[in-house]
Amino acid sequence: MIDKKSQLQVIKSDINPRSIAIALETLYPSWYKGSINDMGDTDKVRGNLVLQSIDAALNRGYQVLVADGDSSLEFKKELANRGVVIINRTKKARSGARGQLLEASSVIPEVQVIVLTAPEKVSLVESCIPLLAKPILAGEADIVVPARDEALFTASYPDYMHDSEVDANKKYNKILHEFEILPEEENLDFFFGPTVLRNDPDVISLFLGKIELERDRLSVGIRKYVDPDDFSNSPIFAIVKALQTGLKVRGVEVPFTYPETQRENEMIDRDVFVEKRKKQKWGILDELVLYIRYLNNSNDPKNVLKNPDY
């Protein structure tokens, strides 16, 4: 019986790495060159991981695109020295940066698969891309949602993040089951974050859509802390709409491990990160219910979500 490592090697040999674009959004204004002075320097810790991700991607032959905002001059120089495609990030919101990346990636002739991921996820680039790209290249999926190996998830993540995201995934999937958007026997790891998609106009267009929350109508409770333009617009709403419209969405388990330095950084101000994750979780769950109502009837006057293009 072939083990996972050998299986990955077989898959790698069947894939042209130039057919895969790794799309990363960056914003590290306080990054500095040299050794880490303090593990509480979040921009330095995360910026270092981003550079590791980029180096890993380039070493494997993938095409790399980076949408960078107001990062430090030193960080911008590091990007330029690596020869990656650099896009001036014109929008601070994550979904806006992802949109820029998708538009740029989609016009590269060789690219068949686009990987959207938080740039600090070094292990994803090092160990997981062939497993995620294969179903798309084989015509078995339009969108792949990576799923974390539970043992590695438990061992490598901060405890509060693991517990929060396990609970959030259960609730998110349950809502989709109840509304018959996702089959009862399927569960997706929505709160992991990375998304892999076919370079196809019908697929790309889902991720370029924009939904806004009418804050003048609802600015109390958890909703005053969250914004669909941060997480839900891209990629989560796009995945939900893909499921509803019948595109092939597949979950694929990968051997991802959380970066040790990022874990150490996030344990320094544990209480701050716990509160941040709590707000994110309930905000994203709330947005899902609102989005399903919107999908069922976009003209319902009770909707608090709107499409700004209409």
PDB file of C-alpha atoms in Angstrom:
ATOM      1  CA  MET A   1       0.000   0.000   0.000  1.00  0.00           C
ATOM      2  CA  ILE A   2       1.403   3.413  -1.013  1.00  0.00           C
ATOM      3  CA  ASP A   3       1.947   5.879   1.859  1.00  0.00           C
ATOM      4  CA  LYS A   4       0.972   9.556   1.772  1.00  0.00           C
ATOM      5  CA  LYS A   5       4.509  10.787   1.125  1.00  0.00           C
ATOM      6  CA  SER A   6       4.982   8.435  -1.834  1.00  0.00           C
ATOM      7  CA  GLN A   7       1.522   9.343  -3.125  1.00  0.00           C
ATOM      8  CA  LEU A   8       2.456  13.018  -3.047  1.00  0.00           C
ATOM      9  CA  GLN A   9       5.627  12.320  -5.028  1.00  0.00           C
ATOM     10  CA  VAL A  10       3.605  10.516  -7.708  1.00  0.00           C
ATOM     11  CA  ILE A  11       1.153  13.419  -7.937  1.00  0.00           C
ATOM     12  CA  LYS A  12       4.008  15.942  -8.168  1.00  0.00           C
ATOM     13  CA  SER A  13       5.500  14.143 -11.134  1.00  0.00           C
ATOM     14  CA  ASP A  14       2.219  14.436 -13.034  1.00  0.00           C
ATOM     15  CA  ILE A  15       1.804  18.192 -12.555  1.00  0.00           C
ATOM     16  CA  ASN A  16       3.390  21.070 -14.445  1.00  0.00           C
ATOM     17  CA  PRO A  17       4.173  23.557 -11.644  1.00  0.00           C
ATOM     18  CA  ARG A  18       3.839  26.484 -14.060  1.00  0.00           C
ATOM     19  CA  SER A  19       0.134  25.641 -14.346  1.00  0.00           C
ATOM     20  CA  ILE A  20      -0.308  26.731 -10.710  1.00  0.00           C
ATOM     21  CA  ALA A  21      -0.408  30.325  -9.456  1.00  0.00           C
ATOM     22  CA  ILE A  22       0.103  31.048  -5.759  1.00  0.00           C
ATOM     23  CA  ALA A  23      -1.724  34.295  -4.954  1.00  0.00           C
ATOM     24  CA  LEU A  24      -0.740  36.121  -1.761  1.00  0.00           C
ATOM     25  CA  GLU A  25      -1.879  39.376  -0.160  1.00  0.00           C
ATOM     26  CA  THR A  26       0.625  41.208   2.059  1.00  0.00           C
ATOM     27  CA  LEU A  27       0.572  44.216   4.371  1.00  0.00           C
ATOM     28  CA  TYR A  28       3.477  44.444   6.833  1.00  0.00           C
ATOM     29  CA  PRO A  29       4.309  48.108   7.516  1.00  0.00           C
ATOM     30  CA  SER A  30       6.474  47.302  10.560  1.00  0.00           C
ATOM     31  CA  TRP A  31       8.583  44.520   9.014  1.00  0.00           C
ATOM     32  CA  TYR A  32      12.329  44.980   9.363  1.00  0.00           C
ATOM     33  CA  LYS A  33      15.371  43.163   8.027  1.00  0.00           C
ATOM     34  CA  GLY A  34      17.488  40.874  10.187  1.00  0.00           C
ATOM     35  CA  SER A  35      16.699  38.727  13.197  1.00  0.00           C
ATOM     36  CA  ILE A  36      13.464  38.982  15.173  1.00  0.00           C
ATOM     37  CA  ASN A  37      13.989  41.440  18.035  1.00  0.00           C
ATOM     38  CA  ASP A  38      10.862  40.448  19.927  1.00  0.00           C
ATOM     39  CA  MET A  39       8.385  37.602  19.337  1.00  0.00           C
ATOM     40  CA  GLY A  40       5.647  40.173  19.882  1.00  0.00           C
ATOM     41  CA  ASP A  41       6.644  41.929  16.623  1.00  0.00           C
ATOM     42  CA  THR A  42       3.738  40.522  14.631  1.00  0.00           C
ATOM     43  CA  ASP A  43       4.632  42.098  11.274  1.00  0.00           C
ATOM     44  CA  LYS A  44       8.188  40.782  11.530  1.00  0.00           C
ATOM     45  CA  VAL A  45       7.112  37.271  12.510  1.00  0.00           C
ATOM     46  CA  ARG A  46       4.467  37.020   9.805  1.00  0.00           C
ATOM     47  CA  GLY A  47       6.525  38.811   7.171  1.00  0.00           C
ATOM     48  CA  ASN A  48       9.347  36.306   7.648  1.00  0.00           C
ATOM     49  CA  LEU A  49       6.878  33.468   7.123  1.00  0.00           C
ATOM     50  CA  VAL A  50       5.604  35.090   3.929  1.00  0.00           C
ATOM     51  CA  LEU A  51       9.111  35.220   2.510  1.00  0.00           C
ATOM     52  CA  GLN A  52       9.519  31.533   3.379  1.00  0.00           C
ATOM     53  CA  SER A  53       6.257  30.766   1.556  1.00  0.00           C
ATOM     54  CA  ILE A  54       7.406  32.687  -1.506  1.00  0.00           C
ATOM     55  CA  ASP A  55      10.799  30.964  -1.538  1.00  0.00           C
ATOM     56  CA  ALA A  56       9.128  27.558  -1.195  1.00  0.00           C
ATOM     57  CA  ALA A  57       6.767  28.341  -4.083  1.00  0.00           C
ATOM     58  CA  LEU A  58       9.551  29.583  -6.362  1.00  0.00           C
ATOM     59  CA  ASN A  59      11.742  26.581  -5.536  1.00  0.00           C
ATOM     60  CA  ARG A  60       8.904  24.299  -6.627  1.00  0.00           C
ATOM     61  CA  GLY A  61       8.381  26.172  -9.886  1.00  0.00           C
ATOM     62  CA  TYR A  62       4.991  27.714  -9.092  1.00  0.00           C
ATOM     63  CA  GLN A  63       4.057  31.144 -10.391  1.00  0.00           C
ATOM     64  CA  VAL A  64       3.814  33.657  -7.545  1.00  0.00           C
ATOM     65  CA  LEU A  65       1.762  36.843  -7.428  1.00  0.00           C
ATOM     66  CA  VAL A  66       1.763  39.223  -4.468  1.00  0.00           C
ATOM     67  CA  ALA A  67      -0.679  42.076  -3.858  1.00  0.00           C
ATOM     68  CA  ASP A  68       1.245  44.295  -1.452  1.00  0.00           C
ATOM     69  CA  GLY A  69      -0.105  47.309   0.379  1.00  0.00           C
ATOM     70  CA  ASP A  70       1.784  49.733   2.588  1.00  0.00           C
ATOM     71  CA  SER A  71       4.474  47.315   3.694  1.00  0.00           C
ATOM     72  CA  SER A  72       7.821  48.674   4.820  1.00  0.00           C
ATOM     73  CA  LEU A  73      10.391  49.612   2.186  1.00  0.00           C
ATOM     74  CA  GLU A  74      12.606  46.779   3.431  1.00  0.00           C
ATOM     75  CA  PHE A  75       9.831  44.241   2.864  1.00  0.00           C
ATOM     76  CA  LYS A  76       9.083  45.620  -0.600  1.00  0.00           C
ATOM     77  CA  LYS A  77      12.761  45.238  -1.483  1.00  0.00           C
ATOM     78  CA  GLU A  78      12.675  41.592  -0.375  1.00  0.00           C
ATOM     79  CA  LEU A  79       9.698  40.983  -2.675  1.00  0.00           C
ATOM     80  CA  ALA A  80      11.393  42.726  -5.597  1.00  0.00           C
ATOM     81  CA  ASN A  81      14.605  40.731  -5.095  1.00  0.00           C
ATOM     82  CA  ARG A  82      12.654  37.497  -5.503  1.00  0.00           C
ATOM     83  CA  GLY A  83      11.303  38.427  -8.927  1.00  0.00           C
ATOM     84  CA  VAL A  84       7.663  37.658  -8.153  1.00  0.00           C
ATOM     85  CA  VAL A  85       4.775  39.457  -9.844  1.00  0.00           C
ATOM     86  CA  ILE A  86       4.020  42.411  -7.556  1.00  0.00           C
ATOM     87  CA  ILE A  87       0.632  44.109  -7.698  1.00  0.00           C
ATOM     88  CA  ASN A  88       0.055  47.433  -5.979  1.00  0.00           C
ATOM     89  CA  ARG A  89      -2.676  46.687  -3.467  1.00  0.00           C
ATOM     90  CA  THR A  90      -5.161  49.485  -3.994  1.00  0.00           C
ATOM     91  CA  LYS A  91      -7.698  48.271  -1.422  1.00  0.00           C
ATOM     92  CA  LYS A  92      -6.970  47.516   2.215  1.00  0.00           C
ATOM     93  CA  ALA A  93      -9.856  45.025   2.479  1.00  0.00           C
ATOM     94  CA  ARG A  94      -8.744  41.454   1.933  1.00  0.00           C
ATOM     95  CA  SER A  95     -11.423  40.649  -0.631  1.00  0.00           C
ATOM     96  CA  GLY A  96     -10.327  43.631  -2.716  1.00  0.00           C
ATOM     97  CA  ALA A  97      -6.726  42.428  -2.735  1.00  0.00           C
ATOM     98  CA  ARG A  98      -7.863  38.903  -3.608  1.00  0.00           C
ATOM     99  CA  GLY A  99      -9.854  40.307  -6.500  1.00  0.00           C
ATOM    100  CA  GLN A 100      -6.751  42.015  -7.856  1.00  0.00           C
ATOM    101  CA  LEU A 101      -4.810  38.768  -7.532  1.00  0.00           C
ATOM    102  CA  LEU A 102      -7.489  36.734  -9.284  1.00  0.00           C
ATOM    103  CA  GLU A 103      -7.736  39.134 -12.187  1.00  0.00           C
ATOM    104  CA  ALA A 104      -3.956  39.136 -12.643  1.00  0.00           C
ATOM    105  CA  SER A 105      -3.599  35.356 -12.266  1.00  0.00           C
ATOM    106  CA  SER A 106      -6.443  34.545 -14.640  1.00  0.00           C
ATOM    107  CA  VAL A 107      -4.776  36.164 -17.655  1.00  0.00           C
ATOM    108  CA  ILE A 108      -1.515  34.198 -17.381  1.00  0.00           C
ATOM    109  CA  PRO A 109      -1.786  31.708 -20.282  1.00  0.00           C
ATOM    110  CA  GLU A 110      -0.203  28.723 -18.507  1.00  0.00           C
ATOM    111  CA  VAL A 111      -2.207  29.010 -15.305  1.00  0.00           C
ATOM    112  CA  GLN A 112      -4.964  26.438 -14.827  1.00  0.00           C
ATOM    113  CA  VAL A 113      -5.147  26.485 -11.018  1.00  0.00           C
ATOM    114  CA  ILE A 114      -5.135  29.473  -8.666  1.00  0.00           C
ATOM    115  CA  VAL A 115      -4.336  29.073  -4.970  1.00  0.00           C
ATOM    116  CA  LEU A 116      -5.652  31.799  -2.668  1.00  0.00           C
ATOM    117  CA  THR A 117      -4.085  31.515   0.764  1.00  0.00           C
ATOM    118  CA  ALA A 118      -2.963  33.546   3.753  1.00  0.00           C
ATOM    119  CA  PRO A 119       0.693  34.121   2.903  1.00  0.00           C
ATOM    120  CA  GLU A 120       2.022  32.871   6.248  1.00  0.00           C
ATOM    121  CA  LYS A 121       0.879  29.298   5.570  1.00  0.00           C
ATOM    122  CA  VAL A 122       4.332  27.975   4.669  1.00  0.00           C
ATOM    123  CA  SER A 123       3.439  24.312   5.158  1.00  0.00           C
ATOM    124  CA  LEU A 124       0.609  24.578   2.639  1.00  0.00           C
ATOM    125  CA  VAL A 125       3.036  25.688  -0.070  1.00  0.00           C
ATOM    126  CA  GLU A 126       5.736  23.218   0.938  1.00  0.00           C
ATOM    127  CA  SER A 127       3.626  20.084   1.312  1.00  0.00           C
ATOM    128  CA  CYS A 128       0.068  20.432   0.036  1.00  0.00           C
ATOM    129  CA  ILE A 129      -0.266  22.121  -3.363  1.00  0.00           C
ATOM    130  CA  PRO A 130      -0.119  19.010  -5.615  1.00  0.00           C
ATOM    131  CA  LEU A 131      -2.806  17.288  -3.538  1.00  0.00           C
ATOM    132  CA  LEU A 132      -5.041  20.340  -3.920  1.00  0.00           C
ATOM    133  CA  ALA A 133      -4.387  20.993  -7.602  1.00  0.00           C
ATOM    134  CA  LYS A 134      -4.844  17.408  -8.801  1.00  0.00           C
ATOM    135  CA  PRO A 135      -8.688  17.249  -8.560  1.00  0.00           C
ATOM    136  CA  ILE A 136      -8.980  20.447 -10.597  1.00  0.00           C
ATOM    137  CA  LEU A 137      -6.455  19.390 -13.230  1.00  0.00           C
ATOM    138  CA  ALA A 138      -8.206  16.015 -13.476  1.00  0.00           C
ATOM    139  CA  GLY A 139     -11.579  17.686 -14.045  1.00  0.00           C
ATOM    140  CA  GLU A 140     -12.986  16.367 -10.765  1.00  0.00           C
ATOM    141  CA  ALA A 141     -13.480  19.761  -9.100  1.00  0.00           C
ATOM    142  CA  ASP A 142     -13.982  23.431  -9.890  1.00  0.00           C
ATOM    143  CA  ILE A 143     -13.130  24.533  -6.354  1.00  0.00           C
ATOM    144  CA  VAL A 144     -11.114  22.698  -3.713  1.00  0.00           C
ATOM    145  CA  VAL A 145     -11.461  23.567  -0.030  1.00  0.00           C
ATOM    146  CA  PRO A 146      -8.429  22.263   1.904  1.00  0.00           C
ATOM    147  CA  ALA A 147      -9.171  20.393   5.134  1.00  0.00           C
ATOM    148  CA  ARG A 148      -6.674  20.104   7.964  1.00  0.00           C
ATOM    149  CA  ASP A 149      -5.472  16.750   9.221  1.00  0.00           C
ATOM    150  CA  GLU A 150      -7.003  16.615  12.712  1.00  0.00           C
ATOM    151  CA  ALA A 151      -3.892  15.309  14.480  1.00  0.00           C
ATOM    152  CA  LEU A 152      -1.683  18.053  13.028  1.00  0.00           C
ATOM    153  CA  PHE A 153      -4.419  20.621  13.589  1.00  0.00           C
ATOM    154  CA  THR A 154      -4.590  19.709  17.287  1.00  0.00           C
ATOM    155  CA  ALA A 155      -0.832  19.485  17.760  1.00  0.00           C
ATOM    156  CA  SER A 156       0.300  22.635  15.972  1.00  0.00           C
ATOM    157  CA  TYR A 157      -2.401  25.282  16.496  1.00  0.00           C
ATOM    158  CA  PRO A 158      -2.911  27.410  19.610  1.00  0.00           C
ATOM    159  CA  ASP A 159      -5.523  25.622  21.708  1.00  0.00           C
ATOM    160  CA  TYR A 160      -8.021  28.474  21.637  1.00  0.00           C
ATOM    161  CA  MET A 161      -7.817  28.713  17.829  1.00  0.00           C
ATOM    162  CA  HIS A 162      -8.287  24.970  17.363  1.00  0.00           C
ATOM    163  CA  ASP A 163     -11.318  24.860  19.659  1.00  0.00           C
ATOM    164  CA  SER A 164     -12.873  27.978  18.135  1.00  0.00           C
ATOM    165  CA  GLU A 165     -12.459  26.854  14.532  1.00  0.00           C
ATOM    166  CA  VAL A 166     -13.672  23.304  15.167  1.00  0.00           C
ATOM    167  CA  ASP A 167     -16.825  24.713  16.757  1.00  0.00           C
ATOM    168  CA  ALA A 168     -17.263  27.319  14.007  1.00  0.00           C
ATOM    169  CA  ASN A 169     -16.920  24.716  11.253  1.00  0.00           C
ATOM    170  CA  LYS A 170     -19.540  22.517  12.899  1.00  0.00           C
ATOM    171  CA  LYS A 171     -21.991  25.397  13.099  1.00  0.00           C
ATOM    172  CA  TYR A 172     -21.259  26.640   9.568  1.00  0.00           C
ATOM    173  CA  ASN A 173     -21.696  23.204   8.007  1.00  0.00           C
ATOM    174  CA  LYS A 174     -24.854  22.570  10.049  1.00  0.00           C
ATOM    175  CA  ILE A 175     -26.447  25.745   8.663  1.00  0.00           C
ATOM    176  CA  LEU A 176     -25.588  24.694   5.103  1.00  0.00           C
ATOM    177  CA  HIS A 177     -27.003  21.212   5.771  1.00  0.00           C
ATOM    178  CA  GLU A 178     -30.238  22.648   7.150  1.00  0.00           C
ATOM    179  CA  PHE A 179     -30.726  24.850   4.083  1.00  0.00           C
ATOM    180  CA  GLU A 180     -29.812  21.896   1.805  1.00  0.00           C
ATOM    181  CA  ILE A 181     -26.921  23.770   0.231  1.00  0.00           C
ATOM    182  CA  LEU A 182     -24.345  21.182   1.310  1.00  0.00           C
ATOM    183  CA  PRO A 183     -25.123  17.445   1.346  1.00  0.00           C
ATOM    184  CA  GLU A 184     -25.643  16.086   4.876  1.00  0.00           C
ATOM    185  CA  GLU A 185     -22.713  13.661   4.587  1.00  0.00           C
ATOM    186  CA  GLU A 186     -20.232  16.375   3.561  1.00  0.00           C
ATOM    187  CA  ASN A 187     -18.367  18.873   5.738  1.00  0.00           C
ATOM    188  CA  LEU A 188     -15.924  21.548   4.620  1.00  0.00           C
ATOM    189  CA  ASP A 189     -13.140  23.228   6.589  1.00  0.00           C
ATOM    190  CA  PHE A 190     -14.328  26.791   5.915  1.00  0.00           C
ATOM    191  CA  PHE A 191     -12.356  28.336   8.760  1.00  0.00           C
ATOM    192  CA  PHE A 192      -8.988  27.068   7.518  1.00  0.00           C
ATOM    193  CA  GLY A 193      -8.951  29.796   4.874  1.00  0.00           C
ATOM    194  CA  PRO A 194      -7.102  28.664   1.711  1.00  0.00           C
ATOM    195  CA  THR A 195      -9.138  28.088  -1.446  1.00  0.00           C
ATOM    196  CA  VAL A 196      -8.031  26.530  -4.726  1.00  0.00           C
ATOM    197  CA  LEU A 197      -9.969  27.205  -7.907  1.00  0.00           C
ATOM    198  CA  ARG A 198     -10.069  26.443 -11.587  1.00  0.00           C
ATOM    199  CA  ASN A 199      -8.934  29.309 -13.809  1.00  0.00           C
ATOM    200  CA  ASP A 200     -12.290  29.580 -15.522  1.00  0.00           C
ATOM    201  CA  PRO A 201     -14.358  32.780 -16.006  1.00  0.00           C
ATOM    202  CA  ASP A 202     -17.476  31.227 -14.469  1.00  0.00           C
ATOM    203  CA  VAL A 203     -15.550  30.248 -11.359  1.00  0.00           C
ATOM    204  CA  ILE A 204     -13.489  33.436 -11.111  1.00  0.00           C
ATOM    205  CA  SER A 205     -16.601  35.628 -11.361  1.00  0.00           C
ATOM    206  CA  LEU A 206     -17.993  34.137  -8.139  1.00  0.00           C
ATOM    207  CA  PHE A 207     -14.909  35.290  -6.239  1.00  0.00           C
ATOM    208  CA  LEU A 208     -15.075  38.794  -7.698  1.00  0.00           C
ATOM    209  CA  GLY A 209     -18.613  39.395  -6.444  1.00  0.00           C
ATOM    210  CA  LYS A 210     -19.124  41.868  -3.637  1.00  0.00           C
ATOM    211  CA  ILE A 211     -21.780  41.941  -0.935  1.00  0.00           C
ATOM    212  CA  GLU A 212     -22.031  44.737   1.612  1.00  0.00           C
ATOM    213  CA  LEU A 213     -23.638  45.038   5.012  1.00  0.00           C
ATOM    214  CA  GLU A 214     -25.931  48.048   5.401  1.00  0.00           C
ATOM    215  CA  ARG A 215     -24.357  49.331   8.582  1.00  0.00           C
ATOM    216  CA  ASP A 216     -26.776  52.222   8.919  1.00  0.00           C
ATOM    217  CA  ARG A 217     -29.505  49.631   9.492  1.00  0.00           C
ATOM    218  CA  LEU A 218     -27.545  47.289  11.742  1.00  0.00           C
ATOM    219  CA  SER A 219     -24.652  48.698  13.738  1.00  0.00           C
ATOM    220  CA  VAL A 220     -25.175  46.975  17.064  1.00  0.00           C
ATOM    221  CA  GLY A 221     -23.940  43.756  18.644  1.00  0.00           C
ATOM    222  CA  ILE A 222     -21.424  41.607  16.793  1.00  0.00           C
ATOM    223  CA  ARG A 223     -22.182  43.220  13.433  1.00  0.00           C
ATOM    224  CA  LYS A 224     -20.417  46.454  14.311  1.00  0.00           C
ATOM    225  CA  TYR A 225     -17.139  44.519  14.582  1.00  0.00           C
ATOM    226  CA  VAL A 226     -17.225  42.534  11.351  1.00  0.00           C
ATOM    227  CA  ASP A 227     -17.245  43.159   7.629  1.00  0.00           C
ATOM    228  CA  PRO A 228     -18.179  40.731   4.827  1.00  0.00           C
ATOM    229  CA  ASP A 229     -15.381  42.308   2.806  1.00  0.00           C
ATOM    230  CA  ASP A 230     -12.826  40.819   5.187  1.00  0.00           C
ATOM    231  CA  PHE A 231     -13.529  37.058   5.058  1.00  0.00           C
ATOM    232  CA  SER A 232     -16.985  36.241   3.727  1.00  0.00           C
ATOM    233  CA  ASN A 233     -16.975  38.009   0.350  1.00  0.00           C
ATOM    234  CA  SER A 234     -13.988  36.074  -0.846  1.00  0.00           C
ATOM    235  CA  PRO A 235     -13.729  33.182  -0.548  1.00  0.00           C
ATOM    236  CA  ILE A 236     -16.581  31.977   1.701  1.00  0.00           C
ATOM    237  CA  PHE A 237     -19.621  33.499  -0.022  1.00  0.00           C
ATOM    238  CA  ALA A 238     -18.199  32.375  -3.371  1.00  0.00           C
ATOM    239  CA  ILE A 239     -17.962  28.774  -2.149  1.00  0.00           C
ATOM    240  CA  VAL A 240     -21.531  28.866  -0.814  1.00  0.00           C
ATOM    241  CA  LYS A 241     -22.834  30.237  -4.108  1.00  0.00           C
ATOM    242  CA  ALA A 242     -20.831  27.630  -6.026  1.00  0.00           C
ATOM    243  CA  LEU A 243     -22.484  24.893  -3.956  1.00  0.00           C
ATOM    244  CA  GLN A 244     -25.907  26.387  -4.558  1.00  0.00           C
ATOM    245  CA  THR A 245     -25.390  26.676  -8.322  1.00  0.00           C
ATOM    246  CA  GLY A 246     -24.052  23.148  -8.743  1.00  0.00           C
ATOM    247  CA  LEU A 247     -20.364  23.698  -9.362  1.00  0.00           C
ATOM    248  CA  LYS A 248     -18.070  20.883  -8.253  1.00  0.00           C
ATOM    249  CA  VAL A 249     -16.739  21.775  -4.800  1.00  0.00           C
ATOM    250  CA  ARG A 250     -14.526  19.224  -3.092  1.00  0.00           C
ATOM    251  CA  GLY A 251     -12.813  19.054   0.280  1.00  0.00           C
ATOM    252  CA  VAL A 252      -9.291  17.591   0.313  1.00  0.00           C
ATOM    253  CA  GLU A 253      -7.388  16.753   3.506  1.00  0.00           C
ATOM    254  CA  VAL A 254      -3.806  18.011   3.657  1.00  0.00           C
ATOM    255  CA  PRO A 255      -0.881  17.601   6.106  1.00  0.00           C
ATOM    256  CA  PHE A 256      -0.753  21.261   7.131  1.00  0.00           C
ATOM    257  CA  THR A 257       1.093  22.376  10.256  1.00  0.00           C
ATOM    258  CA  TYR A 258       0.750  25.807  11.838  1.00  0.00           C
ATOM    259  CA  PRO A 259       4.017  27.806  11.937  1.00  0.00           C
ATOM    260  CA  GLU A 260       5.694  27.576  15.337  1.00  0.00           C
ATOM    261  CA  THR A 261       6.771  31.225  15.335  1.00  0.00           C
ATOM    262  CA  GLN A 262       3.238  32.383  14.537  1.00  0.00           C
ATOM    263  CA  ARG A 263       1.872  30.207  17.321  1.00  0.00           C
ATOM    264  CA  GLU A 264       4.403  31.691  19.753  1.00  0.00           C
ATOM    265  CA  ASN A 265       3.535  35.218  18.634  1.00  0.00           C
ATOM    266  CA  GLU A 266      -0.196  34.646  19.083  1.00  0.00           C
ATOM    267  CA  MET A 267       0.208  33.164  22.554  1.00  0.00           C
ATOM    268  CA  ILE A 268       1.904  36.342  23.866  1.00  0.00           C
ATOM    269  CA  ASP A 269      -1.327  38.357  23.799  1.00  0.00           C
ATOM    270  CA  ARG A 270      -3.557  35.309  24.143  1.00  0.00           C
ATOM    271  CA  ASP A 271      -6.565  37.160  25.522  1.00  0.00           C
ATOM    272  CA  VAL A 272      -6.501  39.646  22.647  1.00  0.00           C
ATOM    273  CA  PHE A 273      -6.393  36.875  20.055  1.00  0.00           C
ATOM    274  CA  VAL A 274      -9.106  34.880  21.848  1.00  0.00           C
ATOM    275  CA  GLU A 275     -11.448  37.879  21.686  1.00  0.00           C
ATOM    276  CA  LYS A 276     -10.518  38.525  18.056  1.00  0.00           C
ATOM    277  CA  ARG A 277     -11.283  34.924  17.065  1.00  0.00           C
ATOM    278  CA  LYS A 278     -14.567  35.018  18.964  1.00  0.00           C
ATOM    279  CA  LYS A 279     -15.746  38.099  17.076  1.00  0.00           C
ATOM    280  CA  GLN A 280     -14.623  36.648  13.751  1.00  0.00           C
ATOM    281  CA  LYS A 281     -16.417  33.367  14.376  1.00  0.00           C
ATOM    282  CA  TRP A 282     -19.777  34.823  15.304  1.00  0.00           C
ATOM    283  CA  GLY A 283     -19.531  37.515  12.670  1.00  0.00           C
ATOM    284  CA  ILE A 284     -18.896  35.027   9.859  1.00  0.00           C
ATOM    285  CA  LEU A 285     -21.692  32.749  11.070  1.00  0.00           C
ATOM    286  CA  ASP A 286     -24.070  35.696  11.224  1.00  0.00           C
ATOM    287  CA  GLU A 287     -23.074  36.756   7.716  1.00  0.00           C
ATOM    288  CA  LEU A 288     -23.838  33.274   6.390  1.00  0.00           C
ATOM    289  CA  VAL A 289     -27.440  33.366   7.615  1.00  0.00           C
ATOM    290  CA  LEU A 290     -27.873  36.838   6.142  1.00  0.00           C
ATOM    291  CA  TYR A 291     -26.305  35.706   2.858  1.00  0.00           C
ATOM    292  CA  ILE A 292     -28.589  32.696   2.527  1.00  0.00           C
ATOM    293  CA  ARG A 293     -31.584  34.990   3.005  1.00  0.00           C
ATOM    294  CA  TYR A 294     -30.137  37.253   0.308  1.00  0.00           C
ATOM    295  CA  LEU A 295     -29.596  34.333  -2.104  1.00  0.00           C
ATOM    296  CA  ASN A 296     -33.145  33.099  -1.573  1.00  0.00           C
ATOM    297  CA  ASN A 297     -34.625  36.506  -2.367  1.00  0.00           C
ATOM    298  CA  SER A 298     -32.309  39.415  -3.131  1.00  0.00           C
ATOM    299  CA  ASN A 299     -35.325  41.779  -3.272  1.00  0.00           C
ATOM    300  CA  ASP A 300     -36.558  41.010   0.230  1.00  0.00           C
ATOM    301  CA  PRO A 301     -36.850  44.394   2.023  1.00  0.00           C
ATOM    302  CA  LYS A 302     -35.681  42.675   5.231  1.00  0.00           C
ATOM    303  CA  ASN A 303     -32.263  42.025   3.734  1.00  0.00           C
ATOM    304  CA  VAL A 304     -29.383  43.813   5.411  1.00  0.00           C
ATOM    305  CA  LEU A 305     -26.958  42.687   2.723  1.00  0.00           C
ATOM    306  CA  LYS A 306     -26.800  44.370  -0.650  1.00  0.00           C
ATOM    307  CA  ASN A 307     -24.915  44.147  -3.922  1.00  0.00           C
ATOM    308  CA  PRO A 308     -23.426  47.615  -4.457  1.00  0.00           C
ATOM    309  CA  ASP A 309     -23.347  47.076  -8.233  1.00  0.00           C
ATOM    310  CA  TYR A 310     -27.151  47.014  -8.455  1.00  0.00           C
TER     311      TYR A 310
END
